[in-house]
Coordinates of C-alpha atoms in Angstrom, one line a residue:
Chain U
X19 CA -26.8 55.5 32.9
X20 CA -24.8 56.7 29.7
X21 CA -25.1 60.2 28.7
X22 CA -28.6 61.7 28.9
X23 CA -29.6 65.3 28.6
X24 CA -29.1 66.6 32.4
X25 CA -32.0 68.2 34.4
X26 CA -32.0 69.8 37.7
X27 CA -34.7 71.0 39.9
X28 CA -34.7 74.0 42.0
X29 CA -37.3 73.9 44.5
X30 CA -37.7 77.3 46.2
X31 CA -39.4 78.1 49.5
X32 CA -38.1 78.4 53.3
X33 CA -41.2 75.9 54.5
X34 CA -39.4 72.9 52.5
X35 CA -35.9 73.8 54.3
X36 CA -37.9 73.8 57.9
X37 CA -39.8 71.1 57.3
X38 CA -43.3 72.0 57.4
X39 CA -43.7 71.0 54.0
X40 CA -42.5 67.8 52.2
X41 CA -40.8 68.3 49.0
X42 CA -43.3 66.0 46.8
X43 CA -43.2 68.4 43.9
X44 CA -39.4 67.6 43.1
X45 CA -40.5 63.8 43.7
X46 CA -43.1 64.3 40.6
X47 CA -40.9 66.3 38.9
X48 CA -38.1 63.6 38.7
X49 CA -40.2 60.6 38.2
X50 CA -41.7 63.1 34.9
X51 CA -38.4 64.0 33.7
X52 CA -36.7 60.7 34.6
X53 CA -39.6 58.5 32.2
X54 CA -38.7 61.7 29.3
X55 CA -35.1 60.3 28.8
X56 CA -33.7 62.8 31.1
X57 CA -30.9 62.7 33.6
X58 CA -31.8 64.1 36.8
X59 CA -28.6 65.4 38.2
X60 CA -29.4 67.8 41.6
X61 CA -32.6 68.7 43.6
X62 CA -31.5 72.1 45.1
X63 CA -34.2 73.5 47.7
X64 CA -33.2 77.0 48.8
X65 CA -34.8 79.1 50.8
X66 CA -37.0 82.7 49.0
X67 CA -33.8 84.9 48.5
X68 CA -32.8 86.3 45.5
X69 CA -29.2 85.8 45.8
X70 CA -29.3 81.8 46.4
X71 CA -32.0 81.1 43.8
X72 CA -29.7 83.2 41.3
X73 CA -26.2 80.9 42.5
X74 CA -28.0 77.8 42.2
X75 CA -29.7 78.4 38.5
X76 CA -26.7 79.8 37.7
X77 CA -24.5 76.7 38.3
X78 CA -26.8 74.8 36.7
X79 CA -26.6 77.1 33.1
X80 CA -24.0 75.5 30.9
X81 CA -24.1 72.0 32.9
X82 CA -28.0 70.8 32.7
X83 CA -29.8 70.8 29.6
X84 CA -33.3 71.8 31.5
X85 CA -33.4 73.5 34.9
X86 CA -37.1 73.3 36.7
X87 CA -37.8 76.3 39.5
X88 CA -40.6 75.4 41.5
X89 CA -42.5 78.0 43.8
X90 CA -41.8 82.0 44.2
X91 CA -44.3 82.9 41.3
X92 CA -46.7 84.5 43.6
X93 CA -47.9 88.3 44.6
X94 CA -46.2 88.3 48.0
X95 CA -42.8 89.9 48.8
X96 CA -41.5 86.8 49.1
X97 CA -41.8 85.4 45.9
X98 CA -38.8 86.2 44.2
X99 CA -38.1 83.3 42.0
X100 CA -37.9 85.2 38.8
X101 CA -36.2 88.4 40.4
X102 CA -33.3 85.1 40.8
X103 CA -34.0 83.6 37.8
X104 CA -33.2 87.0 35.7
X105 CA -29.6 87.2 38.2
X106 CA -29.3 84.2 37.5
X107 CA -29.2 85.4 33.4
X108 CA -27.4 88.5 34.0
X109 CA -30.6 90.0 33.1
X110 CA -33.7 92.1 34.3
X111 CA -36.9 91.7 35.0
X112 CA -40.0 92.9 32.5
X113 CA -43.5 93.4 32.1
X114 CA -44.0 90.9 29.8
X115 CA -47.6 91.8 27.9
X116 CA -48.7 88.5 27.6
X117 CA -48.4 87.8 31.0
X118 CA -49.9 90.7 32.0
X119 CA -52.7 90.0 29.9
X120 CA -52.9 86.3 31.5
X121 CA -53.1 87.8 35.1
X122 CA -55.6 90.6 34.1
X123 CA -58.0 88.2 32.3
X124 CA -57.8 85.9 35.2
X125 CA -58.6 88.4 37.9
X126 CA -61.5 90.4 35.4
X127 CA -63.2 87.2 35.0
X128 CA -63.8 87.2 38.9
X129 CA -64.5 91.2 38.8
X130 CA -61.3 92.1 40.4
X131 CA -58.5 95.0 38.7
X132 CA -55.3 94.8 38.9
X133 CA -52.8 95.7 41.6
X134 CA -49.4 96.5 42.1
X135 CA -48.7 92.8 43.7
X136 CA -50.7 90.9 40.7
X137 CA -49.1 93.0 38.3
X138 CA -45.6 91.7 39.8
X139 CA -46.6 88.3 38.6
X140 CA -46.0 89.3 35.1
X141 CA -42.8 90.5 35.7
X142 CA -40.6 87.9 33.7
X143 CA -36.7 87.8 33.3
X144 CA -36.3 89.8 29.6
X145 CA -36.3 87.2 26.7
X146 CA -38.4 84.7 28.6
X147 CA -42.0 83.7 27.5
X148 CA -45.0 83.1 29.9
X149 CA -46.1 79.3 30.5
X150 CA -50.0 79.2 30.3
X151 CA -51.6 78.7 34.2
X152 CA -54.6 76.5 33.8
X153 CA -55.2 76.7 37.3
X154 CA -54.2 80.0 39.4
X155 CA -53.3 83.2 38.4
X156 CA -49.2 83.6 38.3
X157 CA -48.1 82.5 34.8
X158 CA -44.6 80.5 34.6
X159 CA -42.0 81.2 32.6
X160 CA -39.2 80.0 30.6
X161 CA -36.2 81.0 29.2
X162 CA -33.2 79.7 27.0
X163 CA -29.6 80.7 28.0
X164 CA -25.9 78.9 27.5
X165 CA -27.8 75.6 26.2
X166 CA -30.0 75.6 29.3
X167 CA -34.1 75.3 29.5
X168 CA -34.9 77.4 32.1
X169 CA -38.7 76.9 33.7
X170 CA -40.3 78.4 36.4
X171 CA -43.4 76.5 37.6
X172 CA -46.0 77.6 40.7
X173 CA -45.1 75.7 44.0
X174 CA -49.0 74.8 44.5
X175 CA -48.9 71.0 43.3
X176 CA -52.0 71.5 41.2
X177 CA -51.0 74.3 39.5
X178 CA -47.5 72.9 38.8
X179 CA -48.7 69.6 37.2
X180 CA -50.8 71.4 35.2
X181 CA -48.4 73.6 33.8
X182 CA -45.9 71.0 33.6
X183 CA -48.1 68.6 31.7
X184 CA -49.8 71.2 29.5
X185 CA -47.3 73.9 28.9
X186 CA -43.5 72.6 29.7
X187 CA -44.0 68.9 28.2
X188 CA -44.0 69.7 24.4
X189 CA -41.0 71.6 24.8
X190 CA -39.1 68.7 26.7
X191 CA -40.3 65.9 24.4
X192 CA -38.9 68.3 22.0
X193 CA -35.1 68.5 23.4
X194 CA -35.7 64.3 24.9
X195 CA -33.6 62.2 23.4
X196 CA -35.1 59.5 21.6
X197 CA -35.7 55.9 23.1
X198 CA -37.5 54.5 26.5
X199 CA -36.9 54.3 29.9
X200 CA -38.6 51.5 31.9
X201 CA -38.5 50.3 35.4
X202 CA -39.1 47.4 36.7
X203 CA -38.3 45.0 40.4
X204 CA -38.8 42.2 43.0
X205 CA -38.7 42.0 46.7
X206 CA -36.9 39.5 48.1
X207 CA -37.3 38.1 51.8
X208 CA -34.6 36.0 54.0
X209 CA -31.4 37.5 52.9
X210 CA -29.8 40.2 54.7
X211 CA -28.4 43.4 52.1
X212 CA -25.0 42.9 53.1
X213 CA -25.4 39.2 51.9
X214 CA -27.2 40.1 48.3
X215 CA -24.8 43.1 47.8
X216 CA -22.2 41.3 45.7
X217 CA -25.0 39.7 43.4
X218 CA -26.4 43.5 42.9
X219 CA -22.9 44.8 42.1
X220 CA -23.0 42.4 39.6
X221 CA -26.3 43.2 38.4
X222 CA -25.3 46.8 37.9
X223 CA -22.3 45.7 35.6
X224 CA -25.0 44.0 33.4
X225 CA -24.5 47.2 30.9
X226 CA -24.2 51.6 31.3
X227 CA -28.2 51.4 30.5
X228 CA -29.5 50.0 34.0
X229 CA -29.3 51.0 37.2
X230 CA -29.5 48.8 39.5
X231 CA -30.8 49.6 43.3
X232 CA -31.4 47.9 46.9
X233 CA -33.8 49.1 49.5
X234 CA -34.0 48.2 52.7
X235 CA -37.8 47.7 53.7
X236 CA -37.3 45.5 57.4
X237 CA -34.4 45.4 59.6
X238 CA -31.2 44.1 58.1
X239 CA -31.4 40.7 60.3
X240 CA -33.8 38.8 61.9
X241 CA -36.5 38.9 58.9
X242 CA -34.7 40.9 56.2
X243 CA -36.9 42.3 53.3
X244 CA -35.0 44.3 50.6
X245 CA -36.8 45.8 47.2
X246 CA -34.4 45.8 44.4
X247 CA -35.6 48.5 41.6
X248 CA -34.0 48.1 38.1
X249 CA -34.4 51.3 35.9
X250 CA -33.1 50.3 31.9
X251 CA -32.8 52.5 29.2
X252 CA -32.6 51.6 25.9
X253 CA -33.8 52.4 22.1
X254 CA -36.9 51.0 22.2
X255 CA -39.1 49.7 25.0
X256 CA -38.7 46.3 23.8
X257 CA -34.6 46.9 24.0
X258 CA -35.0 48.6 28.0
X259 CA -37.1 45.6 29.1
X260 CA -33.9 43.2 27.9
X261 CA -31.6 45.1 29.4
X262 CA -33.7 45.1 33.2
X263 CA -34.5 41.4 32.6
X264 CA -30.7 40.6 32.4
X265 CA -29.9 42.5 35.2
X266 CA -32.7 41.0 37.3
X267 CA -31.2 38.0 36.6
X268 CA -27.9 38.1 38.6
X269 CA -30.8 39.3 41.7
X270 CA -32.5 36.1 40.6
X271 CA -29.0 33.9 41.1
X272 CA -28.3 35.8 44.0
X273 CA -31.5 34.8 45.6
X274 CA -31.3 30.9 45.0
X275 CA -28.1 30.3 46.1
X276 CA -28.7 32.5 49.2
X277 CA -31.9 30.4 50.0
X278 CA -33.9 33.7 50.1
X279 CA -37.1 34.0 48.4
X280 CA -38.8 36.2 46.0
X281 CA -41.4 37.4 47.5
X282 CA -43.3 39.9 45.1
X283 CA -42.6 41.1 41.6
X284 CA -43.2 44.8 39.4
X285 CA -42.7 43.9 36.0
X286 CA -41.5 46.3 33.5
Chain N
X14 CA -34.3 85.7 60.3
X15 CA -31.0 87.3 61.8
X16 CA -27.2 85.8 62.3
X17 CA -28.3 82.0 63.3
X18 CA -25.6 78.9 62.4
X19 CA -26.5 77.7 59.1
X20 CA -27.2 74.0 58.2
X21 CA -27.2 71.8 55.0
X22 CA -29.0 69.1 54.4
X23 CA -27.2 66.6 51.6
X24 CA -29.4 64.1 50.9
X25 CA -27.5 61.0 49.0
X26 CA -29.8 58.6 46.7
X27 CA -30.9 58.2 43.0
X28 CA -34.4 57.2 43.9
X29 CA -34.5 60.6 45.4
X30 CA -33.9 62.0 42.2
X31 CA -35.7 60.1 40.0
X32 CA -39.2 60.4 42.0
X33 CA -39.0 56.7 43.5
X34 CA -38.8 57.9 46.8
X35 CA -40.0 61.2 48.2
X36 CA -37.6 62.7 50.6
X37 CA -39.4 62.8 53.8
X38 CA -35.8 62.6 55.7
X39 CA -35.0 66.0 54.9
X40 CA -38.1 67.6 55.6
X41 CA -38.0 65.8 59.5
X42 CA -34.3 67.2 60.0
X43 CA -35.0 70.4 58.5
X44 CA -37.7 70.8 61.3
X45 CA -35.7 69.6 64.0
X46 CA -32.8 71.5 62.9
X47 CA -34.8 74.5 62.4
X48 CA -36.3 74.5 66.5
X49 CA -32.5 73.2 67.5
X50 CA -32.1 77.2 66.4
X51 CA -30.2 76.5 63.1
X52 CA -30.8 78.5 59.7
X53 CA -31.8 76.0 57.6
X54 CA -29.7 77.1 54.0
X55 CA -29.7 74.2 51.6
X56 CA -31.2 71.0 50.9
X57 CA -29.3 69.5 47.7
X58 CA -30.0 65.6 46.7
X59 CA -27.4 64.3 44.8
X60 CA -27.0 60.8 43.2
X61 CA -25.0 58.0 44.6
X62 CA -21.7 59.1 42.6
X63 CA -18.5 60.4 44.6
X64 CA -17.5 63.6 42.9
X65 CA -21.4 65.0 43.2
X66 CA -21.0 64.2 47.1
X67 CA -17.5 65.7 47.2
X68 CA -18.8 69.0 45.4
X69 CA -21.5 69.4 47.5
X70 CA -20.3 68.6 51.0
X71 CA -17.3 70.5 49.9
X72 CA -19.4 73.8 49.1
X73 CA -20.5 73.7 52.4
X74 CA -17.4 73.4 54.3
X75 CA -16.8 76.6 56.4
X76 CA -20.1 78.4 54.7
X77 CA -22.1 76.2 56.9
X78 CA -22.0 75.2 60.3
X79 CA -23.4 71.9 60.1
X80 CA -23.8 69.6 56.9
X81 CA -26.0 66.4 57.5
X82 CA -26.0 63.6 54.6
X83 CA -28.8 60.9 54.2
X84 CA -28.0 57.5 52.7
X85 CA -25.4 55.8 51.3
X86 CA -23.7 54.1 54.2
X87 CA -25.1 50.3 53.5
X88 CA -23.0 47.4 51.9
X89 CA -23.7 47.7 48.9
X90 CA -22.1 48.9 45.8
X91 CA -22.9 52.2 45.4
X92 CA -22.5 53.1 49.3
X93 CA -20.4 55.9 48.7
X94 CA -21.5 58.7 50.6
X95 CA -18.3 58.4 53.3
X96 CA -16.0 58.1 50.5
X97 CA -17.7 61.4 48.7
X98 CA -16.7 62.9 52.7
X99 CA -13.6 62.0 52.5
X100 CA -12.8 63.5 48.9
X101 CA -14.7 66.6 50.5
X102 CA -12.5 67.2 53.5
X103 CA -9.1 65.6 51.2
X104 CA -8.9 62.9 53.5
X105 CA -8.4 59.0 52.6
X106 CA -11.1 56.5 53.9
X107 CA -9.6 54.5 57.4
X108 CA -10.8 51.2 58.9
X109 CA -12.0 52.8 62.1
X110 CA -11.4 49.6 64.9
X111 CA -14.6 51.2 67.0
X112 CA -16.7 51.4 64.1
X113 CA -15.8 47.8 62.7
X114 CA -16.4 46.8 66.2
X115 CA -19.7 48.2 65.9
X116 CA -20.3 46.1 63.0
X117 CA -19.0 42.8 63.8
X118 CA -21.2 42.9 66.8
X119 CA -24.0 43.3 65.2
X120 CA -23.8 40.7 63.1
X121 CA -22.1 38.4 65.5
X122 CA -25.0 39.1 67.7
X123 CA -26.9 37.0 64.9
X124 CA -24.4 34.4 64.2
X125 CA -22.9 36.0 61.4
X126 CA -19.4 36.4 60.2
X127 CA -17.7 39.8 58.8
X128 CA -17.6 39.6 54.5
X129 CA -15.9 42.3 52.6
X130 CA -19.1 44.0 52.0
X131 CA -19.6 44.7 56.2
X132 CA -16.4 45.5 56.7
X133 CA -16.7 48.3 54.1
X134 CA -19.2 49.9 56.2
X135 CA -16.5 50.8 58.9
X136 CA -14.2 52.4 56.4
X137 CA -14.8 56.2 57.8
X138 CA -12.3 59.8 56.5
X139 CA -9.6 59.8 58.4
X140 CA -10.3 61.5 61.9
X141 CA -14.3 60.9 61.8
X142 CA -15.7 59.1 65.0
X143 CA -18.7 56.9 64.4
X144 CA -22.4 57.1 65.6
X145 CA -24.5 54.5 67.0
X146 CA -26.7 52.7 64.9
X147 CA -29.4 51.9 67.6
X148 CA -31.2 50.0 65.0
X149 CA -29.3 48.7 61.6
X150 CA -25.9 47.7 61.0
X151 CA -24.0 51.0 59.2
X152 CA -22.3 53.1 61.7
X153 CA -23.0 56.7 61.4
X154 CA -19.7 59.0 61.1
X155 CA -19.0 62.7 62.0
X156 CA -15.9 64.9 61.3
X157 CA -15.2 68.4 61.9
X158 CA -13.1 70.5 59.1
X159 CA -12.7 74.3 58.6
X160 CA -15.2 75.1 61.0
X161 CA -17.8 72.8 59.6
X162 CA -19.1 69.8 61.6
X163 CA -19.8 66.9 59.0
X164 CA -22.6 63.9 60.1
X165 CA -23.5 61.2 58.3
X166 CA -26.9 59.1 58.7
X167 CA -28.5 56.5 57.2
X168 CA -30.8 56.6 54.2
X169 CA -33.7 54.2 56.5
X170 CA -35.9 56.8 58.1
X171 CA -35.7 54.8 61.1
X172 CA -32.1 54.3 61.7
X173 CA -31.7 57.9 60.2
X174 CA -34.2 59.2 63.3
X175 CA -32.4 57.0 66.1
X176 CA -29.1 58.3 65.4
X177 CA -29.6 61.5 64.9
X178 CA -32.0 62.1 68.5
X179 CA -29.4 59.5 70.3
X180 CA -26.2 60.4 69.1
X181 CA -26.4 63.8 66.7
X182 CA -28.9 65.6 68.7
X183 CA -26.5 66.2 71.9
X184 CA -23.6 67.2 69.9
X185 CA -25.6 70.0 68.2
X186 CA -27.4 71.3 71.2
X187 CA -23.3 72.2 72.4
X188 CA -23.0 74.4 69.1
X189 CA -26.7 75.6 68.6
X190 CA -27.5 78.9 69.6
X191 CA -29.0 79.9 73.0
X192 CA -32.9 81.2 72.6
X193 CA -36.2 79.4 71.5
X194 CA -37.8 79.1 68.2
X195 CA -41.7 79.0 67.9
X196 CA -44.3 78.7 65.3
X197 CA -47.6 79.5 65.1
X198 CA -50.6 80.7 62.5
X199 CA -53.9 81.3 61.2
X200 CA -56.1 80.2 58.2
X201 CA -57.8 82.6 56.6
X202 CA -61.3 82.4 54.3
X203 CA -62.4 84.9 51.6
X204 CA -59.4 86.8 50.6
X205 CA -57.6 86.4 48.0
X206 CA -53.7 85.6 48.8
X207 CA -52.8 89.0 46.2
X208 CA -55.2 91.1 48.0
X209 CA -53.7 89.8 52.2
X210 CA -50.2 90.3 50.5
X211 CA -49.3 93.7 51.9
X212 CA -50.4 93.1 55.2
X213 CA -47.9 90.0 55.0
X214 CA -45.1 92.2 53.9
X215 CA -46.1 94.3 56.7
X216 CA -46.2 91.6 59.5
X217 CA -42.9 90.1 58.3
X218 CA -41.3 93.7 58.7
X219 CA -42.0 93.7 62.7
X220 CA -38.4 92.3 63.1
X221 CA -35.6 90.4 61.5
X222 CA -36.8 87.8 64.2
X223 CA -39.8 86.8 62.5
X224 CA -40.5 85.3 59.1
X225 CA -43.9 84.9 58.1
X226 CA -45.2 83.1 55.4
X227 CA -49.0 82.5 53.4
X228 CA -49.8 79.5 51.8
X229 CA -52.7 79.4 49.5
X230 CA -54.7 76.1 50.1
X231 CA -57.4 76.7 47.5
X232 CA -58.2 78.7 44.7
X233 CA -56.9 82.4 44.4
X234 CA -60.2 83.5 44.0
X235 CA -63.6 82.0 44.3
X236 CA -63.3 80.4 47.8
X237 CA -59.7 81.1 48.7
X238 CA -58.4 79.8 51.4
X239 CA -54.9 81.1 52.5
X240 CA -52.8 79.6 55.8
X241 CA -50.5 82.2 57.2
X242 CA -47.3 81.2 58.8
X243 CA -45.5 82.2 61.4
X244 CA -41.9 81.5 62.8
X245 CA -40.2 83.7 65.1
X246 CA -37.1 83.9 67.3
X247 CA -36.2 84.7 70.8
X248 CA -34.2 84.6 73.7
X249 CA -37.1 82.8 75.4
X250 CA -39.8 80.7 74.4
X251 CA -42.4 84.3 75.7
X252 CA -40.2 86.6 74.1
X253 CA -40.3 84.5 70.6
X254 CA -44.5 83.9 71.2
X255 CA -44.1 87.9 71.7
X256 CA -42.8 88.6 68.3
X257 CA -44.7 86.0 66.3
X258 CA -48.1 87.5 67.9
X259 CA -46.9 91.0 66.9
X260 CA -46.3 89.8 63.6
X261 CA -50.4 88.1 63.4
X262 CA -51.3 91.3 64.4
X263 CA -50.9 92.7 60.8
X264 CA -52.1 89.7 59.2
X265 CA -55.6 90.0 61.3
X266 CA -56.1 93.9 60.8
X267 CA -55.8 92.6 56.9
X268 CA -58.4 89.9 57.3
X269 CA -60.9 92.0 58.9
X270 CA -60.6 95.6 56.4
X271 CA -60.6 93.2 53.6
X272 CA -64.1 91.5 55.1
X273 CA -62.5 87.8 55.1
X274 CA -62.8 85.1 58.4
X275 CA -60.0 83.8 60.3
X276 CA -61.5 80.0 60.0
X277 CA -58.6 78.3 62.3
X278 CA -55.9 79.3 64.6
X279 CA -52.2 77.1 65.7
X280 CA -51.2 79.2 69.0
X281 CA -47.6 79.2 69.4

């Protein structure tokens, strides 16, 4: 896909590793960053320890442009995302007034002081700034070091697409790089994937600005039914949609001479 | 949670990455991994690129015990995921005559010839053996190297569930450790998630055994509602129930001085 501004997401909590809770937040995340221009390189999900959420951020300073942390911004002991992040950074962790002013006002308004485990929650890695919670109470954070964006977003959905959309997405548009992103696809039933794969390989040679991608929806034989997704990048909108169209094309050829058909279609 | 065999989860796919797909794959092995009695340690999503499956799979070997990938064994063009294996362990890729067998079969089954894009799916590293495909035409393939045993599975959710209980399952119950794992909880009304969090720290101090975890389900304050989690360990199924009830114990004394309900209750 040419060379676009990496990201990576670090998704933090031991329920995603055991499987009691499905990582949908990365899923939102890279279909956010993906339609900004960027690359999305790794999903890393680690479990609440302060040493792995440090070695993964850290291998991700220097080599993504933007790194995302999800979850671990709450008041119990096991949220420890920032305690990593700051590792991570070689640095420590401080009160950061503004947070601490975030937190306060959010409990005051309910008639509740401050504790020791709220207070934590404005504990951010020194030289990062808070990200505004619209939601619930922990404030995000981010933090620039080694040409990387480091954010830290809550793990509660709700409060993580609010943040993301109303704190974290002026600063990526910022550091995007400039052009669209567009997506577009067709199902196609009767022809087995093994059969279509030489006209997708094709397809995928069409230029570095699509990718080009088969999916599997029935069984490989018998009635076959394989979605083919074309994501195109280009200047302008106009310029992507060109690109997808051309690629489609080869599907297209692939299709008629196979005696398949096409059964549905997602423009772009 | 103590000394348990760790396992990593690679799952292989740029629709992972880019928010097409949500990966529910990961979340079902990391479950059945986790009650198989293995420390769940990484999930990391890479894209369909050989050197980003090499580096991963390769950071794995002899740190974890086990490292499962997802996707990337099809016939098509950017299949790769044995080949990333294979740069892993420094091995070459091998026609494997049980594995093309495998294929041909299928296929033949449906009065269909071999074509260089079938035959690439029996290409395993050097010294794999493949697993049954109860249900598609890719092969599986497993490996072991420097203490680490390597699986591959198919991206399909189906096929990717039939190999791994029919063929996978067996040879990890031979390496998992003896004991049980159970899992249990409570949901809990009127108390703020900052104001149960020491009795949480508490209840996840009763033993290295235990690892206990609260989810807030609404609002921090106004009607919270917080889920409390439970997973403990054991030499039997009664001795792990033993520890995780020890564990609740601090989370109810929390719940009642703090005047909130326990609305719900999963027994383990």
């Amino acid at each position: 896909m040419g060379e676009y501004p990496r990201a990576w997401i670090v998704s933090v909590g031991n329920e995603l590793l055991i499987g009691r809770t499905v990582n949908t937040n990365a899923a939102w995340l890279g279909s956010r960053l993906t339609l900004l221009g960027f690359d999305v390189e790794r999903v890393v999900t680690v479990p609440d320890r302060v040493e792995d959420i440090a070695e993964e951020v850290e291998r991700a300073l220097g080599r993504a442009r933007v790194v995302i942390t999800t979850g671990g911004l709450g008041p119990t002991y096991d949220d420890v995302t920032l305690e990593g992040v700051a590792r991570a950074l070689g640095r420590g962790l401080k009160l950061h007034p503004r947070a601490l002013e975030m937190v306060r006002s959010f409990y005051s308004r309910r008639g509740l002081g401050l504790t020791e485990d709220r207070v934590k929650m404005a504990m951010l890695p020194e030289g990062a700034e808070p990200l505004d919670n619209p939601v619930g109470a922990a404030p995000g954070a981010v933090v620039e070091a080694r040409g990387t964006l480091v954010a830290s977003l809550p793990g509660v959905p709700r409060e993580m697409e609010a943040m993301f959309d109303r704190s974290l997405r002026p600063l990526l548009e910022g550091i995007a790089p400039p052009g669209a992103v567009v997506e577009c696809g067709l199902t196609v039933r009767g022809v087995p994937e093994s059969s279509l794969a030489p006209y997708i390989k094709r397809a995928s040679r069409v230029s570095r600005m699509v990718y080009v991608k088969s999916h599997p929806q029935g069984s490989e034989l018998g009635e076959p039914v394989v979605r083919v997704r074309v994501l195109a990048r280009g200047a302008t909108e106009e310029e992507a949609r060109a690109e997808a169209l051309r690629a489609l094309e080869h599907v297209r050829r692939g299709v008629e001479e196979l005696g398949g058909i096409i059964s549905e279609e997602d423009s772009c």
